[in-house]
Amino acid sequence: MGDQIVFMLQLIITGVAVGGVYSLMALGFVLIFKASSVVNFGPGELVLFGAYIAWATILPMKLPLYVALPLTLVVAILLGLVIERGVLRPLIGEPIISVIMVTFGVASVIRGFLNMTWGSDTRPFPVLFSPEPFHLGPVPVSPVHLWSFVGVLILLAGFSLFFKFSLTGMAMRATADNQQVAQSLGVSVKWVFALSWCIATVVSTLGGIILGSVRGGVDFSLADLGLKVFPVVILGGLDSVAGAIIGGVLIGVLENLSGGYLDPVMGGGVKEVAPFVVLVIILMLRPHGLFGKVEIERV
Amino acid sequence: MQCGGFRISYRSDERIFDTALPIVGVVLLVAALAVVPRFATTYWLDVMNRIGIAIIGALGLNILVGYTGQISIGHAAFLAVGAYATAILEINAGLPFYLAIPLAALIASGFGLVFGIPSLRLKGLYLAIATLAAHFITSYGIIHWESLTKGVLGLMVPPATVFGIPLDSDGRIYYLIFALVIPATFFAKNLFRTKIGRAFIAIRDRDVAAGVMGVSLYRYKLLAFVISSFYAGMAGGLMAHHSRILFPDAFTLLVAIDYLAMIIIGGLGSILGAIFGAVFMTLLPEVLKLSATSLTGVYPNAFGLIASTRDIVFGLAVILFLMYEPLGLARIWLRVRSYWKLWPYAY
């Protein structure tokens, strides 16, 4: 019986750790959606990009960590600016299908660029934490999971404070609330759009670094993980930052539990599909999610 | 004397062919398609076959997305259902291909009906996400229902036979594919001259207004999903007979995105656009392959870069078309044509 409980706790802890990364990705997604009503269908590629840049600066270029990480983040910010300025700003006001497809296009370009530069082999990610598990009560926990979760918590707390108290954060919230009013009060809406993309690429990059060190390597399967953002944001509510964070952890735990318990019964792969089953159920019952604004139009 | 094309009745306005010339053009095109296998190499026949299959799939997606305005990222799932249903009906139930493909297309339409149900409550973005989820659930089913689909091991499909002749080469399956491409195109073209097609367009342009005018949104949205997935099912059935072995890998999300790109690059809400897009997207990797072959002398690594170059070119094509020519190749074609029609007196 004790083994059963340890097994479950272990699943939950891993789920929370992975879910924290989903929260980060979902945060980037929700920020973009709130600010500019753009849905980014390539969140995985942003994560992939961050992970590869981090790998490239740390391993082949042999930069020390305190140079490599800021450099990675600067590159991520540049990517955000290029995407927003170059691609999405000209498409403001276009139909949803155009915006969806253009983000697919951007994702494809990023994937092709990474593949062309570094090839598609798995790259060993630098070991940032010791692989030796320690015991939390009876449950073995690997330090990578613990530290990734702590990192996610710090980041999320930082972002909450930023949105609550800084002038820029308030400008972003104002824009999300009402673009016209925000603009008339002197908020540069264009700048907020650009900023939301930059924050999204930065948090995705951090998510990529964390995922890379959790998995011990980066390859293109990281991009598929990015699509888990959709169950997360639908569960949490498309326009809710709190929802993104809670939804991320919930989906992480849920997919681990369903994988752990149903995989032996159903023959594998449940982990990948369970979040999407949840997504469909939520869309049917409560399309605005846990904390989203109710504005679904019924026709 | 009448000079210029005047449309003085609804009948003449609705006509597909204004003058005799385009009819001659279509007849010539069909004749040209009929003799292609006599001249083309196996390689180009294979490309032609894939273009034909892509045309049917893209027509179906354009009916749903371009004409009815319901965004679907689940097209690869419909293709997969059509392909696997065809194969399973032929292997397990022993049906001949001329029954299996239509039946499989009907099964795919049933799937479309189920996928379409969220469209009754959800719009735009939410529908896109719902179809994305449906895609993942379907592909999970295909990978893991191993007793029927053989999962990742792959499912071998026997060749279709007509009067005892197996359609086992590219030159033979070609006739089957284009025998379906031509009626599929004409059906799609005619669909939008009927009440149903008009209802689709009305829903796309403004669903609430369409509903007020008496278009049953419930019925027509589902019908759009059904027709679209029937096309996809047909394309899937042809895929099963063309590649003769089915892997779940042939129906990834990237395939659905490719089809969306076809109708965006070709032209949303245009029959001609779907055809142009299918040709463009199928030829793109082939052109890259050919240029890589000619570049290997200068740059020996060229072949290894095809996949990544394709991703980049594909992404850039989508982005640039959306920015500078949102109506796609069909629009460019119209412009070129009207320029030459009036040439050299353009004004």
XYZ file of C-alpha atoms in Angstrom:
646
model
C 0.000 0.000 0.000
C 2.802 2.378 0.905
C 4.402 1.794 -2.464
C 1.183 2.804 -4.136
C 1.119 6.128 -2.355
C 4.792 6.806 -3.041
C 4.176 6.029 -6.710
C 1.297 8.466 -6.805
C 3.208 11.181 -4.966
C 6.091 10.732 -7.335
C 3.795 11.122 -10.323
C 2.295 14.236 -8.787
C 5.683 15.797 -8.024
C 6.989 15.175 -11.525
C 3.706 16.483 -12.849
C 3.984 19.684 -10.844
C 7.553 20.191 -12.034
C 6.703 19.714 -15.703
C 3.481 21.622 -15.221
C 5.487 24.594 -13.984
C 7.141 24.761 -17.383
C 3.743 24.523 -19.072
C 2.715 27.458 -16.896
C 5.634 29.475 -18.215
C 4.765 28.698 -21.826
C 1.100 29.407 -21.185
C 2.036 32.705 -19.536
C 3.756 33.802 -22.737
C 0.787 32.665 -24.783
C -1.773 34.430 -22.601
C 0.215 37.681 -22.505
C 0.274 37.849 -26.290
C -3.386 36.968 -26.521
C -4.425 39.488 -23.877
C -2.439 42.335 -25.350
C -3.029 41.853 -29.044
C -5.656 39.083 -29.483
C -3.101 37.101 -31.444
C -3.035 33.350 -30.895
C 0.413 31.948 -31.212
C 0.169 28.487 -32.740
C 3.909 27.977 -32.558
C 4.637 28.155 -28.830
C 6.748 25.016 -29.027
C 9.109 26.559 -31.536
C 9.791 29.483 -29.195
C 10.723 26.971 -26.485
C 12.869 25.073 -28.964
C 14.595 28.248 -30.062
C 15.415 29.211 -26.475
C 16.714 25.767 -25.631
C 18.957 25.632 -28.709
C 20.368 29.117 -28.189
C 21.098 28.275 -24.548
C 22.768 25.035 -25.602
C 24.783 26.791 -28.298
C 26.054 29.497 -25.979
C 26.886 27.141 -23.124
C 28.374 24.098 -24.860
C 29.903 24.787 -28.298
C 30.750 28.425 -27.520
C 31.908 27.534 -23.996
C 30.698 30.773 -22.455
C 30.408 30.833 -18.680
C 26.854 30.511 -17.420
C 26.556 34.117 -16.234
C 27.346 35.328 -19.760
C 25.509 32.612 -21.636
C 22.126 33.013 -19.973
C 21.812 36.802 -20.394
C 23.034 36.451 -23.958
C 20.347 33.825 -24.626
C 17.694 36.110 -23.206
C 18.881 39.021 -25.363
C 18.624 36.834 -28.445
C 15.132 35.789 -27.322
C 14.074 39.422 -26.974
C 15.398 40.147 -30.450
C 13.388 37.223 -31.800
C 10.250 38.583 -30.133
C 10.826 42.017 -31.663
C 11.445 40.583 -35.124
C 8.277 38.502 -35.021
C 6.112 41.317 -33.740
C 7.513 44.091 -35.933
C 8.098 42.071 -39.030
C 5.169 39.720 -39.179
C 2.300 40.465 -36.835
C 2.118 44.227 -36.958
C 1.326 44.272 -40.682
C -1.474 41.806 -40.046
C -3.311 43.745 -37.322
C -7.023 43.569 -38.049
C -6.789 40.640 -40.471
C -9.114 37.634 -40.041
C -8.267 34.990 -37.444
C -7.312 32.395 -40.035
C -4.569 34.699 -41.363
C -3.157 35.313 -37.909
C -3.240 31.593 -37.048
C -1.524 30.653 -40.282
C 1.117 33.342 -39.983
C 2.143 32.009 -36.576
C 2.394 28.543 -38.133
C 4.582 30.142 -40.802
C 6.827 31.768 -38.212
C 7.106 28.470 -36.347
C 8.097 26.716 -39.549
C 10.789 29.285 -40.308
C 12.214 28.966 -36.795
C 12.247 25.171 -37.050
C 13.921 25.274 -40.454
C 16.483 27.785 -39.271
C 17.408 25.707 -36.211
C 17.544 22.524 -38.253
C 19.738 24.171 -40.867
C 22.140 25.628 -38.322
C 22.469 22.777 -35.876
C 20.914 19.711 -37.468
C 18.265 17.517 -35.939
C 20.403 15.310 -33.677
C 19.710 15.335 -29.958
C 22.085 17.740 -28.257
C 23.185 16.876 -24.737
C 22.154 19.694 -22.486
C 24.658 20.898 -19.881
C 24.036 19.263 -16.515
C 23.159 22.146 -14.237
C 22.114 20.069 -11.231
C 23.336 16.854 -9.684
C 21.372 13.821 -10.909
C 21.454 12.212 -7.441
C 17.856 12.128 -6.075
C 17.195 13.144 -2.500
C 14.324 11.965 -0.364
C 11.369 14.082 0.590
C 9.895 11.816 3.227
C 9.656 8.457 1.473
C 9.476 9.992 -2.002
C 12.640 10.299 -4.083
C 12.820 13.666 -5.837
C 15.406 14.586 -8.400
C 17.013 17.986 -7.779
C 16.349 19.059 -11.364
C 12.621 18.816 -10.750
C 12.859 20.678 -7.475
C 15.006 23.460 -8.871
C 12.956 23.815 -12.000
C 9.860 24.197 -9.859
C 11.545 26.741 -7.603
C 12.752 28.601 -10.681
C 9.262 28.656 -12.131
C 7.821 29.910 -8.839
C 10.355 32.735 -8.638
C 9.688 33.745 -12.223
C 5.938 33.678 -11.772
C 6.152 35.690 -8.541
C 8.400 38.183 -10.314
C 5.955 38.561 -13.168
C 3.003 39.003 -10.826
C 4.829 41.807 -9.016
C 5.800 43.323 -12.368
C 2.194 43.399 -13.562
C 0.871 44.636 -10.251
C 3.268 47.431 -9.414
C 5.489 48.541 -12.293
C 4.299 51.278 -14.642
C 5.004 49.099 -17.661
C 3.091 46.218 -16.163
C 0.135 48.467 -15.497
C 0.308 49.790 -19.046
C 0.137 46.224 -20.275
C -2.844 45.435 -18.106
C -4.562 48.623 -19.236
C -3.995 47.723 -22.885
C -5.370 44.266 -22.319
C -8.420 45.776 -20.695
C -9.221 48.375 -23.307
C -6.891 49.372 -26.091
C -8.576 52.639 -26.963
C -8.753 53.958 -23.442
C -5.180 52.894 -22.775
C -3.997 54.684 -25.892
C -5.876 57.857 -24.997
C -4.174 57.814 -21.597
C -0.797 57.849 -23.247
C 0.052 54.159 -23.317
C 1.868 53.217 -26.478
C -0.162 50.228 -27.573
C 2.365 49.306 -30.244
C 5.047 49.175 -27.631
C 2.901 46.989 -25.413
C 2.350 44.561 -28.303
C 6.093 44.349 -28.898
C 6.759 44.004 -25.194
C 4.270 41.164 -24.816
C 6.018 39.243 -27.590
C 9.383 39.883 -25.959
C 8.136 38.629 -22.601
C 6.621 35.600 -24.328
C 9.880 34.705 -26.035
C 11.789 35.260 -22.798
C 9.539 33.024 -20.693
C 9.493 30.395 -23.441
C 13.277 30.506 -23.548
C 13.465 30.035 -19.798
C 10.982 27.187 -20.141
C 13.199 25.695 -22.823
C 16.280 25.902 -20.620
C 14.430 24.254 -17.739
C 12.979 21.531 -19.965
C 16.387 20.962 -21.520
C 17.994 20.403 -18.162
C 15.098 18.245 -16.922
C 15.375 15.987 -19.961
C 19.162 16.214 -20.195
C 19.078 17.096 -23.890
C 17.382 19.189 -26.525
C 15.870 17.935 -29.737
C 12.919 18.749 -31.937
C 10.453 16.819 -29.798
C 10.516 19.830 -27.440
C 8.402 21.625 -30.021
C 5.607 19.061 -29.713
C 5.507 19.763 -26.019
C 4.664 23.331 -26.889
C 1.252 22.283 -28.145
C 0.356 21.297 -24.579
C -0.097 25.012 -24.125
C -3.558 24.754 -25.663
C -5.096 22.450 -23.049
C -3.481 24.642 -20.395
C -4.839 27.940 -21.632
C -8.281 26.545 -22.399
C -8.456 25.052 -18.925
C -7.223 28.216 -17.248
C -9.019 30.666 -19.492
C -7.465 32.204 -22.576
C -7.043 35.649 -21.091
C -6.158 34.862 -17.500
C -2.579 34.949 -16.229
C -3.561 33.205 -13.005
C -5.443 30.635 -15.055
C -2.369 29.948 -17.162
C -0.287 29.270 -14.069
C -2.810 27.068 -12.285
C -3.829 25.370 -15.529
C -0.218 24.526 -16.310
C 0.300 22.742 -13.024
C -3.080 20.990 -13.248
C -2.418 19.715 -16.768
C 1.093 18.614 -15.788
C -0.226 16.606 -12.849
C -3.151 15.240 -14.839
C -1.063 13.990 -17.732
C 1.399 12.339 -15.376
C -1.298 10.632 -13.347
C -3.189 9.454 -16.430
C 0.069 8.298 -17.987
C 1.139 6.497 -14.819
C -2.144 4.727 -14.211
C -3.710 4.292 -17.646
C -0.643 3.547 -19.771
C -0.297 -0.044 -18.477
C -4.014 -0.602 -19.111
C -4.348 1.118 -22.478
C -0.956 0.417 -23.941
C 0.960 3.672 -23.820
C 0.611 7.170 -25.177
C -2.183 8.196 -22.810
C 0.030 10.959 -21.443
C 0.128 12.647 -24.818
C -3.577 12.507 -25.506
C -5.134 13.020 -22.061
C -4.650 16.820 -22.028
C -6.462 17.067 -25.347
C -9.371 14.981 -24.117
C -9.626 17.393 -21.194
C -9.475 20.265 -23.665
C -12.468 18.958 -25.604
C -14.468 18.359 -22.441
C -13.762 21.875 -21.197
C -14.617 23.417 -24.548
C -17.942 21.621 -24.436
C -18.829 22.435 -20.843
C -17.113 25.688 -20.009
C -15.362 27.205 -23.021
C -14.044 30.219 -21.114
C -12.144 27.942 -18.752
C -11.649 28.366 -15.039
C -10.838 32.056 -14.905
C -11.406 33.410 -18.411
C -13.709 36.218 -19.381
C -17.094 34.918 -20.525
C -17.484 36.215 -24.034
C -18.256 33.193 -26.134
C -20.799 34.122 -28.716
C -23.363 31.482 -29.464
C -24.744 31.343 -32.946
C -23.958 45.425 -82.226
C -23.062 44.060 -78.832
C -19.460 44.382 -77.879
C -18.178 43.090 -74.563
C -19.733 40.569 -72.228
C -23.110 41.700 -70.954
C -24.936 39.573 -68.458
C -28.579 40.411 -68.854
C -30.160 37.470 -67.032
C -29.394 35.573 -63.848
C -28.800 32.471 -65.935
C -26.039 34.100 -67.913
C -24.590 35.577 -64.755
C -24.355 32.201 -63.084
C -22.870 30.422 -66.040
C -19.508 28.732 -65.387
C -18.358 29.158 -68.974
C -19.127 32.550 -70.485
C -17.899 31.703 -73.948
C -16.921 28.640 -75.898
C -13.211 29.253 -75.477
C -12.883 28.112 -71.849
C -14.871 24.961 -72.684
C -12.346 24.191 -75.395
C -9.631 24.901 -72.849
C -11.090 22.477 -70.323
C -11.542 19.760 -72.958
C -7.937 20.241 -74.066
C -6.761 20.102 -70.459
C -8.612 16.852 -69.819
C -7.221 15.409 -73.042
C -3.728 16.491 -72.057
C -4.174 14.877 -68.623
C -5.300 11.671 -70.319
C -2.113 11.321 -72.358
C 0.320 12.339 -69.603
C 1.201 8.735 -68.591
C 2.388 7.998 -72.123
C 5.107 10.624 -71.883
C 5.904 11.253 -68.244
C 8.623 9.407 -66.342
C 7.715 7.433 -63.228
C 9.080 10.237 -61.070
C 6.843 12.880 -62.610
C 3.864 10.529 -62.601
C 4.357 10.090 -58.887
C 4.439 13.867 -58.490
C 1.302 14.215 -60.629
C -0.466 11.602 -58.515
C 0.401 13.415 -55.331
C -0.788 16.664 -56.887
C -4.096 15.008 -57.772
C -4.596 13.720 -54.249
C -3.646 17.103 -52.808
C -6.142 18.832 -55.126
C -9.018 16.730 -53.777
C -7.939 17.307 -50.172
C -7.416 21.023 -50.692
C -10.796 21.423 -52.414
C -12.421 19.831 -49.384
C -10.572 22.065 -46.943
C -11.337 25.156 -48.988
C -15.055 24.336 -48.910
C -14.863 24.296 -45.122
C -12.350 27.047 -44.382
C -12.369 29.267 -47.445
C -16.084 29.197 -48.245
C -17.786 28.502 -44.921
C -15.249 30.217 -42.682
C -14.932 27.356 -40.185
C -11.268 27.020 -39.285
C -10.154 23.397 -39.066
C -6.715 22.142 -38.120
C -8.029 18.589 -38.202
C -7.827 17.888 -41.923
C -5.017 15.372 -41.541
C -7.270 13.356 -39.256
C -9.987 13.170 -41.933
C -7.382 12.060 -44.453
C -6.182 9.422 -42.034
C -9.689 8.136 -41.392
C -10.334 7.896 -45.137
C -7.046 6.147 -45.820
C -7.288 3.653 -42.989
C -10.988 2.975 -43.574
C -10.286 2.213 -47.247
C -7.465 -0.141 -46.358
C -9.373 -1.892 -43.589
C -12.533 -2.305 -45.675
C -10.486 -3.889 -48.443
C -8.370 -6.117 -46.232
C -10.828 -7.173 -43.548
C -14.143 -6.986 -45.405
C -12.744 -7.863 -48.820
C -14.521 -5.022 -50.591
C -13.303 -3.901 -54.026
C -11.776 -0.423 -54.141
C -14.732 1.141 -55.991
C -16.910 0.357 -52.994
C -14.250 0.818 -50.334
C -13.224 4.364 -51.282
C -16.773 5.828 -51.306
C -17.609 3.971 -48.103
C -14.433 5.209 -46.468
C -15.271 8.727 -47.594
C -18.689 8.319 -45.959
C -17.022 7.129 -42.758
C -14.764 10.166 -42.896
C -17.862 12.363 -43.318
C -19.294 10.755 -40.209
C -16.119 11.776 -38.440
C -16.512 15.241 -39.896
C -20.016 15.379 -38.476
C -18.682 14.566 -35.009
C -15.788 17.028 -35.349
C -18.228 19.619 -36.596
C -20.433 19.502 -33.532
C -18.141 21.874 -31.583
C -18.613 24.369 -34.425
C -22.204 24.813 -33.318
C -21.051 26.386 -30.098
C -17.552 27.549 -30.870
C -16.236 30.060 -33.347
C -12.963 31.015 -34.912
C -10.135 30.491 -32.548
C -11.973 28.104 -30.228
C -13.029 25.940 -33.133
C -9.443 25.855 -34.370
C -8.287 24.634 -30.968
C -11.105 22.070 -30.776
C -10.129 20.624 -34.166
C -6.504 20.575 -33.031
C -7.536 18.442 -30.071
C -9.625 16.231 -32.341
C -6.558 15.703 -34.502
C -4.506 14.458 -31.561
C -7.265 12.192 -30.315
C -7.731 10.637 -33.763
C -4.051 10.053 -34.268
C -3.870 8.470 -30.815
C -6.644 6.125 -31.892
C -4.851 5.190 -35.097
C -1.533 4.530 -33.415
C -3.004 2.489 -30.578
C -5.880 0.562 -32.180
C -3.315 -1.919 -33.363
C -5.648 -4.830 -34.091
C -7.137 -2.786 -36.927
C -4.479 -0.321 -38.007
C -1.245 -2.187 -37.188
C -0.135 1.036 -35.447
C 3.395 2.169 -36.145
C 4.234 -1.085 -37.939
C 2.378 0.133 -40.997
C -0.578 -1.303 -42.869
C -0.008 -2.854 -46.305
C -2.754 -2.105 -48.814
C -3.427 -4.482 -51.728
C -3.502 -2.789 -55.148
C -6.866 -1.835 -56.572
C -7.915 -4.041 -59.485
C -10.090 -3.105 -62.455
C -11.253 -6.049 -64.605
C -8.410 -8.111 -63.243
C -5.768 -5.486 -63.990
C -4.003 -4.430 -60.790
C -3.453 -0.674 -60.519
C -0.032 -1.230 -59.048
C 2.091 1.296 -60.920
C 2.099 5.082 -60.908
C 0.937 5.111 -64.502
C -2.124 2.999 -63.717
C -3.192 4.545 -60.417
C -2.896 7.906 -62.182
C -6.120 7.250 -64.099
C -7.999 6.369 -60.925
C -6.805 9.539 -59.203
C -7.628 11.892 -62.047
C -10.903 10.131 -62.730
C -11.853 11.419 -59.275
C -10.091 14.800 -59.425
C -12.142 15.995 -62.389
C -15.631 15.261 -60.992
C -14.523 16.500 -57.553
C -13.531 19.831 -59.097
C -16.764 20.148 -61.044
C -18.840 19.240 -58.021
C -17.085 21.882 -55.926
C -17.446 24.494 -58.659
C -21.159 23.756 -59.021
C -21.752 23.565 -55.283
C -21.380 27.322 -55.032
C -24.029 27.919 -57.665
C -26.585 26.170 -55.485
C -28.548 27.155 -52.396
C -26.224 25.125 -50.181
C -23.087 26.824 -51.443
C -24.664 30.262 -51.115
C -25.617 29.407 -47.542
C -21.974 28.463 -46.809
C -20.745 31.809 -48.137
C -23.401 33.686 -46.169
C -22.270 31.938 -42.969
C -18.671 32.871 -43.665
C -19.441 36.518 -44.344
C -21.636 37.077 -41.288
C -23.133 34.160 -39.461
C -25.665 36.147 -37.455
C -26.999 37.857 -40.568
C -27.166 34.515 -42.342
C -29.128 33.069 -39.452
C -31.555 36.013 -39.526
C -32.098 35.489 -43.246
C -33.220 31.941 -42.601
C -30.019 29.982 -43.178
C -30.025 27.182 -40.642
C -26.556 27.563 -39.153
C -26.884 24.231 -37.425
C -27.563 22.327 -40.617
C -25.183 24.118 -42.953
C -22.167 24.232 -40.674
C -22.427 20.498 -40.140
C -23.017 19.988 -43.863
C -19.841 21.925 -44.615
C -17.913 19.641 -42.280
C -19.508 16.580 -43.886
C -18.740 17.617 -47.471
C -15.235 18.715 -46.579
C -14.410 15.477 -44.814
C -15.962 13.456 -47.652
C -13.384 15.040 -49.947
C -10.656 14.377 -47.409
C -11.798 10.781 -47.033
C -11.661 10.335 -50.790
C -8.180 11.832 -50.908
C -7.190 9.523 -48.060
C -8.516 6.482 -49.899
C -6.464 7.445 -52.934
C -3.427 7.950 -50.717
C -3.867 4.417 -49.428
C -3.802 3.084 -52.988
C -1.036 5.351 -54.135
C 1.481 4.698 -51.370
C 0.152 1.152 -50.721
C 1.445 1.256 -47.141
C 0.006 3.405 -44.380
C 1.882 4.772 -41.394
C 0.443 7.078 -38.746
C 3.435 9.309 -39.545
C 1.873 10.225 -42.869
C -0.905 12.105 -41.082
C 0.813 14.414 -38.608
C -0.265 17.888 -37.648
C 2.209 19.179 -40.229
C 0.067 17.606 -42.951
C -2.960 19.538 -41.711
C -0.858 22.711 -41.728
C 0.342 21.923 -45.255
C -3.247 21.701 -46.438
C -4.122 24.982 -44.740
C -1.094 26.512 -46.429
C -2.310 25.200 -49.791
C -5.576 27.058 -49.573
C -3.951 30.199 -48.144
C -1.267 30.335 -50.828
C -3.677 29.247 -53.554
C -6.495 31.511 -52.488
C -9.137 31.171 -49.783
C -12.622 30.669 -51.136
C -11.569 29.810 -54.663
C -11.741 26.487 -56.502
C -8.905 27.513 -58.764
C -6.992 28.575 -55.655
C -7.236 25.122 -54.106
C -5.803 23.630 -57.298
C -2.996 26.175 -57.545
C -2.165 25.712 -53.870
C -2.061 21.928 -54.177
C 0.265 22.190 -57.177
C 2.470 24.761 -55.449
C 2.828 22.862 -52.200
C 3.527 19.544 -53.917
C 6.051 21.016 -56.312
C 7.882 23.038 -53.646
C 9.870 20.110 -52.162
C 10.457 18.669 -55.642
C 11.905 21.931 -56.904
C 14.125 22.088 -53.835
C 15.223 18.509 -54.459
C 16.046 19.258 -58.087
C 17.995 22.381 -57.205
C 19.835 20.438 -54.500
C 20.797 17.839 -57.107
C 22.247 20.504 -59.365
C 24.009 22.152 -56.436
C 25.756 19.044 -55.102
C 28.743 19.784 -57.350
C 29.315 23.164 -55.736
C 28.009 22.365 -52.304
C 28.146 18.661 -51.412
C 25.959 19.053 -48.331
C 22.992 20.412 -50.300
C 20.856 17.280 -49.913
C 20.996 17.360 -46.155
C 19.565 20.843 -46.167
C 16.412 20.060 -48.167
C 14.190 19.454 -45.150
C 15.204 22.606 -43.341
C 15.127 24.711 -46.507
C 11.651 23.417 -47.185
C 10.516 24.497 -43.717
C 11.962 27.964 -44.192
C 10.635 28.458 -47.725
C 7.234 27.121 -46.690
C 7.041 29.451 -43.695
C 8.198 32.451 -45.683
C 5.745 31.677 -48.489
C 2.855 31.583 -46.024
C 3.979 34.779 -44.287
C 4.628 36.715 -47.485
C 1.390 35.626 -49.146
C -0.609 36.645 -46.086
C 1.111 40.012 -45.983
C 1.192 40.950 -49.644
C -1.332 38.760 -51.483
C -3.940 37.478 -49.023
C -6.106 36.237 -51.877
C -3.318 34.029 -53.092
C -2.219 32.663 -56.432
C -5.782 32.656 -57.765
C -5.814 36.437 -57.463
C -2.455 36.742 -59.219
C -3.764 34.502 -61.986
C -6.860 36.710 -62.419
C -4.699 39.818 -62.595
C -2.372 38.323 -65.161
C -5.305 37.079 -67.191
C -7.172 40.353 -67.214
C -3.979 42.150 -68.132
C -3.524 39.975 -71.215
C -7.213 40.093 -72.075
C -7.034 43.829 -72.634
C -3.446 43.931 -73.816
C -2.170 46.137 -75.317
C -5.036 48.543 -74.556
C -5.127 48.174 -70.813
C -7.010 51.418 -70.221
